[in-house]
Amino acid sequence: MDGARGCQAYVVNVSPQEPDTVWVTEIWRSAEDHEASLAARGVRELVERATPLLAGPPERTELTPLGGAGLGP
Amino acid sequence: MDGARGCQAYVVNVSPQEPDTVWVTEIWRSAEDHEASLAARGVRELVERATPLLAGPPERTELTPLGGAGLGP
């Protein structure tokens, strides 16, 4: 996602307490930028390759950033 | 936290599903940098002022970033 329009952070994390869980922290300038990134060339193929590897459907927590340090333009 | 050594992101968020909840997404270069930030001048006073406003103790999910876009040096 590096270089994807409006992508301010896309960080892959693991949890010391949940070794089988991957957390992805994404910060996007807008919902539209995020939607557009999913249509970018190759992304759908990546999602299709990754999905069978998951133990279940991804859980998603959607937040609205109010502000802070580290947010891009 | 802007300018705090090792602070790569400190984003204050709200959740459309939980209007009474504030989420803070923090990304630090190291646990030591994070600890040092808590000892910085004025931070303890801020925590003491904010704590009585909370409905309960903060919940914390600690993750280890493996990599991705938007992570600083």
Coordinates of N, CA and C in Angstrom, one line a residue:
Chain A
M1 N 0.8 -1.2 0.0 CA 0.0 0.0 0.0 C 0.9 1.3 0.0
D2 N 2.2 1.0 0.1 CA 3.1 2.2 0.1 C 2.9 2.9 -1.2
G3 N 2.6 4.2 -1.1 CA 2.4 5.0 -2.3 C 1.0 5.0 -2.8
A4 N 0.1 4.3 -2.2 CA -1.3 4.3 -2.5 C -1.9 5.7 -2.1
R5 N -2.6 6.3 -3.0 CA -3.1 7.6 -2.8 C -3.9 7.6 -1.5
G6 N -3.6 8.6 -0.6 CA -4.3 8.8 0.7 C -3.9 7.8 1.8
C7 N -3.0 6.9 1.5 CA -2.6 5.9 2.6 C -1.6 6.6 3.5
Q8 N -2.0 6.8 4.7 CA -1.1 7.5 5.7 C -0.4 6.5 6.6
A9 N -1.0 5.3 6.7 CA -0.3 4.2 7.4 C -0.9 2.9 7.1
Y10 N -0.1 1.9 6.9 CA -0.6 0.5 6.6 C 0.4 -0.4 7.3
V11 N 0.2 -0.7 8.6 CA 1.2 -1.3 9.4 C 0.7 -2.7 9.8
V12 N 1.5 -3.7 9.5 CA 1.2 -5.1 9.8 C 1.8 -5.4 11.2
N13 N 1.0 -5.9 12.1 CA 1.4 -6.2 13.5 C 1.1 -7.6 13.9
V14 N 1.9 -8.0 14.9 CA 1.5 -9.3 15.6 C 1.3 -8.9 17.0
S15 N 0.6 -9.9 17.7 CA 0.3 -9.6 19.1 C 1.0 -10.6 20.0
P16 N 1.8 -10.1 21.0 CA 2.5 -11.1 21.9 C 1.5 -12.0 22.6
Q17 N 0.3 -11.6 22.8 CA -0.7 -12.4 23.5 C -1.5 -13.3 22.5
E18 N -1.5 -13.0 21.2 CA -2.3 -13.8 20.3 C -1.4 -14.2 19.1
P19 N -0.5 -15.2 19.2 CA 0.5 -15.5 18.2 C -0.1 -15.9 16.8
D20 N -1.3 -16.3 16.8 CA -1.9 -16.7 15.5 C -2.7 -15.6 14.9
T21 N -2.6 -14.4 15.4 CA -3.4 -13.3 14.9 C -2.5 -12.2 14.3
V22 N -3.0 -11.7 13.1 CA -2.3 -10.6 12.5 C -3.2 -9.4 12.6
W23 N -2.7 -8.3 13.0 CA -3.4 -7.0 13.1 C -2.9 -6.1 12.0
V24 N -3.7 -5.5 11.3 CA -3.3 -4.5 10.3 C -3.9 -3.1 10.7
T25 N -3.0 -2.2 11.0 CA -3.5 -0.8 11.3 C -3.4 0.0 10.0
E26 N -4.5 0.5 9.6 CA -4.6 1.3 8.4 C -5.1 2.7 8.7
I27 N -4.5 3.7 8.2 CA -5.0 5.1 8.3 C -5.0 5.7 6.9
W28 N -6.3 6.1 6.5 CA -6.5 6.6 5.2 C -7.0 8.0 5.3
R29 N -6.6 8.8 4.3 CA -7.1 10.2 4.3 C -8.6 10.3 4.1
S30 N -9.2 9.3 3.4 CA -10.6 9.3 3.2 C -11.1 7.9 2.9
A31 N -12.4 7.6 3.1 CA -12.9 6.3 2.8 C -12.8 6.0 1.3
E32 N -12.9 7.1 0.5 CA -12.8 7.0 -1.0 C -11.4 6.5 -1.4
D33 N -10.4 7.1 -0.7 CA -9.1 6.7 -1.1 C -8.9 5.2 -0.7
H34 N -9.5 4.8 0.4 CA -9.4 3.4 0.8 C -10.1 2.5 -0.2
E35 N -11.3 2.8 -0.6 CA -12.0 2.1 -1.6 C -11.2 2.0 -2.9
A36 N -10.7 3.1 -3.3 CA -9.9 3.1 -4.6 C -8.7 2.2 -4.5
S37 N -8.1 2.1 -3.3 CA -6.9 1.2 -3.2 C -7.3 -0.3 -3.4
L38 N -8.5 -0.6 -3.1 CA -8.9 -2.0 -3.2 C -9.1 -2.4 -4.7
A39 N -9.3 -1.4 -5.5 CA -9.5 -1.6 -7.0 C -8.2 -1.5 -7.7
A40 N -7.1 -1.2 -7.0 CA -5.8 -1.0 -7.7 C -5.4 -2.4 -8.2
R41 N -4.6 -2.3 -9.3 CA -4.1 -3.5 -10.0 C -3.4 -4.5 -9.0
G42 N -3.8 -5.7 -9.0 CA -3.1 -6.7 -8.2 C -3.6 -6.9 -6.8
V43 N -4.3 -5.9 -6.3 CA -4.8 -6.0 -4.9 C -5.8 -7.1 -4.7
R44 N -6.8 -7.2 -5.7 CA -7.8 -8.2 -5.5 C -7.2 -9.6 -5.6
E45 N -6.2 -9.8 -6.4 CA -5.5 -11.1 -6.5 C -4.8 -11.4 -5.1
L46 N -4.2 -10.4 -4.5 CA -3.6 -10.6 -3.2 C -4.6 -11.0 -2.2
V47 N -5.7 -10.3 -2.2 CA -6.8 -10.6 -1.2 C -7.3 -12.1 -1.4
E48 N -7.4 -12.4 -2.7 CA -7.9 -13.8 -3.0 C -6.9 -14.9 -2.6
R49 N -5.6 -14.5 -2.7 CA -4.5 -15.5 -2.2 C -4.5 -15.6 -0.7
A50 N -4.7 -14.4 0.0 CA -4.6 -14.4 1.4 C -5.8 -15.0 2.1
T51 N -7.0 -14.8 1.6 CA -8.2 -15.2 2.2 C -8.2 -16.7 2.7
P52 N -7.8 -17.7 1.8 CA -7.8 -19.1 2.2 C -6.9 -19.4 3.4
L53 N -5.9 -18.5 3.6 CA -5.0 -18.7 4.7 C -5.6 -18.3 6.0
L54 N -6.7 -17.6 6.0 CA -7.2 -17.1 7.3 C -8.1 -18.2 8.0
A55 N -8.1 -18.1 9.3 CA -8.8 -19.1 10.0 C -10.3 -18.7 10.0
G56 N -10.6 -17.4 9.8 CA -12.0 -17.0 9.7 C -12.0 -15.6 9.1
P57 N -13.2 -15.1 8.9 CA -13.3 -13.7 8.3 C -12.6 -12.7 9.1
P58 N -12.0 -11.7 8.5 CA -11.3 -10.7 9.2 C -12.3 -9.9 10.1
E59 N -11.8 -9.5 11.3 CA -12.6 -8.6 12.1 C -12.2 -7.2 11.8
R60 N -13.1 -6.3 11.9 CA -12.7 -4.9 11.5 C -13.2 -3.9 12.5
T61 N -12.4 -3.0 13.0 CA -12.8 -1.9 13.8 C -12.6 -0.6 13.0
E62 N -13.7 0.1 12.7 CA -13.5 1.3 11.9 C -13.6 2.5 12.8
L63 N -12.6 3.3 12.7 CA -12.4 4.5 13.6 C -12.3 5.8 12.7
T64 N -12.7 6.9 13.4 CA -12.5 8.2 12.7 C -11.4 9.0 13.4
P65 N -10.3 9.2 12.7 CA -9.2 9.9 13.4 C -9.6 11.4 13.5
L66 N -9.4 11.9 14.7 CA -9.7 13.3 15.0 C -8.4 14.2 14.8
G67 N -7.3 13.6 15.0 CA -6.0 14.3 14.8 C -4.9 13.7 15.6
G68 N -3.8 14.2 15.5 CA -2.6 13.7 16.3 C -1.3 13.7 15.5
A69 N -0.3 13.2 16.1 CA 1.0 13.2 15.5 C 1.1 12.0 14.5
G70 N 1.8 12.2 13.4 CA 2.1 11.1 12.5 C 1.1 11.0 11.4
L71 N 0.0 11.8 11.4 CA -0.9 11.7 10.3 C -0.4 12.5 9.2
G72 N -0.4 12.0 8.0 CA 0.1 12.6 6.8 C -0.8 13.8 6.4
P73 N -0.5 14.4 5.2 CA -1.3 15.5 4.7 C -2.7 15.0 4.4
Chain B
M1 N 2.3 14.7 21.8 CA 3.4 13.7 21.6 C 4.1 14.0 20.3
D2 N 3.6 15.0 19.6 CA 4.3 15.4 18.4 C 5.7 15.9 18.7
G3 N 6.7 15.2 18.2 CA 8.1 15.6 18.4 C 8.7 14.7 19.5
A4 N 7.9 13.9 20.2 CA 8.5 13.0 21.2 C 9.4 12.0 20.5
R5 N 10.5 11.8 21.1 CA 11.5 10.9 20.5 C 10.9 9.5 20.3
G6 N 11.0 9.1 19.0 CA 10.5 7.7 18.7 C 9.0 7.6 18.5
C7 N 8.3 8.7 18.6 CA 6.8 8.6 18.3 C 6.6 8.7 16.8
Q8 N 6.1 7.6 16.3 CA 5.8 7.5 14.8 C 4.4 7.8 14.5
A9 N 3.5 7.6 15.5 CA 2.1 8.0 15.3 C 1.5 8.1 16.7
Y10 N 0.6 9.1 16.9 CA -0.2 9.2 18.1 C -1.5 9.8 17.7
V11 N -2.4 9.0 17.3 CA -3.7 9.4 16.6 C -4.9 9.2 17.6
V12 N -5.6 10.3 17.8 CA -6.8 10.2 18.7 C -8.0 9.9 17.7
N13 N -8.8 8.9 18.0 CA -9.9 8.5 17.2 C -11.2 8.4 18.0
V14 N -12.3 8.5 17.3 CA -13.6 8.1 17.9 C -14.1 7.0 17.0
S15 N -15.1 6.3 17.6 CA -15.7 5.2 16.8 C -17.2 5.5 16.5
P16 N -17.6 5.4 15.3 CA -19.0 5.6 14.9 C -19.9 4.7 15.7
Q17 N -19.4 3.5 16.1 CA -20.3 2.5 16.8 C -20.3 2.8 18.3
E18 N -19.2 3.5 18.8 CA -19.1 3.7 20.3 C -18.9 5.1 20.6
P19 N -19.9 6.0 20.6 CA -19.7 7.4 20.7 C -19.0 7.9 22.0
D20 N -19.1 7.0 23.0 CA -18.5 7.4 24.3 C -17.1 6.9 24.5
T21 N -16.5 6.4 23.4 CA -15.2 5.7 23.5 C -14.2 6.5 22.7
V22 N -13.0 6.7 23.3 CA -11.9 7.4 22.5 C -10.8 6.3 22.3
W23 N -10.4 6.1 21.1 CA -9.3 5.2 20.8 C -8.0 6.0 20.5
V24 N -6.9 5.6 21.0 CA -5.7 6.3 20.7 C -4.8 5.2 20.1
T25 N -4.4 5.5 18.9 CA -3.5 4.6 18.1 C -2.0 5.2 18.3
E26 N -1.2 4.4 18.9 CA 0.2 4.9 19.1 C 1.2 3.9 18.4
I27 N 2.1 4.5 17.7 CA 3.2 3.6 17.2 C 4.5 4.3 17.6
W28 N 5.3 3.5 18.4 CA 6.6 4.0 18.9 C 7.7 3.1 18.3
R29 N 8.8 3.8 18.2 CA 10.0 3.1 17.6 C 10.5 2.0 18.6
S30 N 10.3 2.3 19.9 CA 10.7 1.2 20.9 C 9.9 1.4 22.2
A31 N 9.8 0.4 23.0 CA 9.1 0.5 24.3 C 9.8 1.5 25.2
E32 N 11.1 1.6 25.0 CA 11.9 2.6 25.8 C 11.5 4.0 25.5
D33 N 11.4 4.3 24.2 CA 10.9 5.6 23.8 C 9.6 5.9 24.4
H34 N 8.7 4.9 24.4 CA 7.4 5.2 24.9 C 7.4 5.5 26.4
E35 N 8.2 4.6 27.1 CA 8.3 4.9 28.6 C 8.9 6.3 28.8
A36 N 9.9 6.7 28.1 CA 10.5 8.0 28.3 C 9.5 9.1 28.0
S37 N 8.6 8.9 27.1 CA 7.6 9.9 26.8 C 6.7 10.2 28.0
L38 N 6.5 9.1 28.8 CA 5.6 9.2 29.9 C 6.2 10.1 31.1
A39 N 7.6 10.1 31.0 CA 8.3 10.9 32.1 C 8.5 12.3 31.6
A40 N 8.2 12.6 30.4 CA 8.4 14.0 29.9 C 7.6 15.0 30.7
R41 N 8.1 16.2 30.7 CA 7.5 17.3 31.5 C 6.1 17.5 31.1
G42 N 5.2 17.6 32.0 CA 3.8 17.9 31.8 C 2.9 16.7 31.5
V43 N 3.5 15.6 31.0 CA 2.7 14.4 30.6 C 2.0 13.8 31.8
R44 N 2.7 13.7 33.0 CA 2.0 13.1 34.1 C 0.8 13.9 34.6
E45 N 1.0 15.3 34.5 CA -0.1 16.1 34.9 C -1.3 16.0 34.0
L46 N -1.0 15.8 32.7 CA -2.1 15.6 31.7 C -2.8 14.3 32.0
V47 N -2.1 13.2 32.3 CA -2.7 11.9 32.6 C -3.6 12.1 33.9
E48 N -3.0 12.8 34.9 CA -3.8 13.0 36.1 C -5.1 13.8 35.9
R49 N -5.0 14.8 35.0 CA -6.2 15.5 34.7 C -7.3 14.7 33.9
A50 N -6.7 13.8 33.0 CA -7.6 13.1 32.1 C -8.3 11.9 32.8
T51 N -7.5 11.3 33.7 CA -8.0 10.0 34.4 C -9.4 10.1 35.0
P52 N -9.7 11.2 35.8 CA -11.0 11.3 36.4 C -12.1 11.5 35.4
L53 N -11.8 11.8 34.2 CA -12.8 12.0 33.1 C -13.2 10.6 32.5
L54 N -12.4 9.6 32.8 CA -12.7 8.3 32.2 C -13.7 7.5 32.9
A55 N -14.5 6.8 32.2 CA -15.6 6.0 32.9 C -15.0 4.7 33.5
G56 N -13.8 4.4 33.1 CA -13.1 3.2 33.7 C -11.6 3.2 33.2
P57 N -10.9 2.2 33.7 CA -9.5 2.2 33.4 C -9.3 1.9 31.8
P58 N -8.3 2.6 31.2 CA -8.1 2.4 29.8 C -7.9 0.9 29.5
E59 N -8.4 0.4 28.4 CA -8.1 -0.9 27.9 C -6.9 -0.7 26.9
R60 N -6.0 -1.7 26.9 CA -4.8 -1.5 26.1 C -4.5 -2.8 25.3
T61 N -4.3 -2.6 24.0 CA -3.9 -3.8 23.1 C -2.5 -3.5 22.6
E62 N -1.6 -4.3 23.1 CA -0.2 -4.0 22.7 C 0.2 -4.9 21.5
L63 N 0.7 -4.3 20.5 CA 1.1 -5.0 19.3 C 2.5 -4.7 18.9
T64 N 3.1 -5.6 18.1 CA 4.5 -5.5 17.6 C 4.4 -5.2 16.1
P65 N 4.7 -4.0 15.6 CA 4.7 -3.8 14.2 C 5.8 -4.6 13.5
L66 N 5.4 -5.3 12.4 CA 6.5 -6.0 11.7 C 7.0 -5.1 10.5
G67 N 6.1 -4.2 10.1 CA 6.5 -3.4 9.0 C 5.3 -2.8 8.2
G68 N 5.6 -2.0 7.2 CA 4.5 -1.5 6.4 C 4.7 0.0 6.1
A69 N 3.7 0.6 5.4 CA 3.8 1.9 5.0 C 3.5 2.9 6.1
G70 N 4.2 4.0 6.1 CA 3.8 5.1 7.1 C 4.6 5.0 8.4
L71 N 5.4 3.9 8.5 CA 6.2 3.8 9.7 C 7.4 4.7 9.6
G72 N 7.7 5.6 10.5 CA 8.9 6.5 10.4 C 10.2 5.7 10.6
P73 N 11.3 6.4 10.6 CA 12.6 5.8 10.7 C 12.8 5.1 12.1

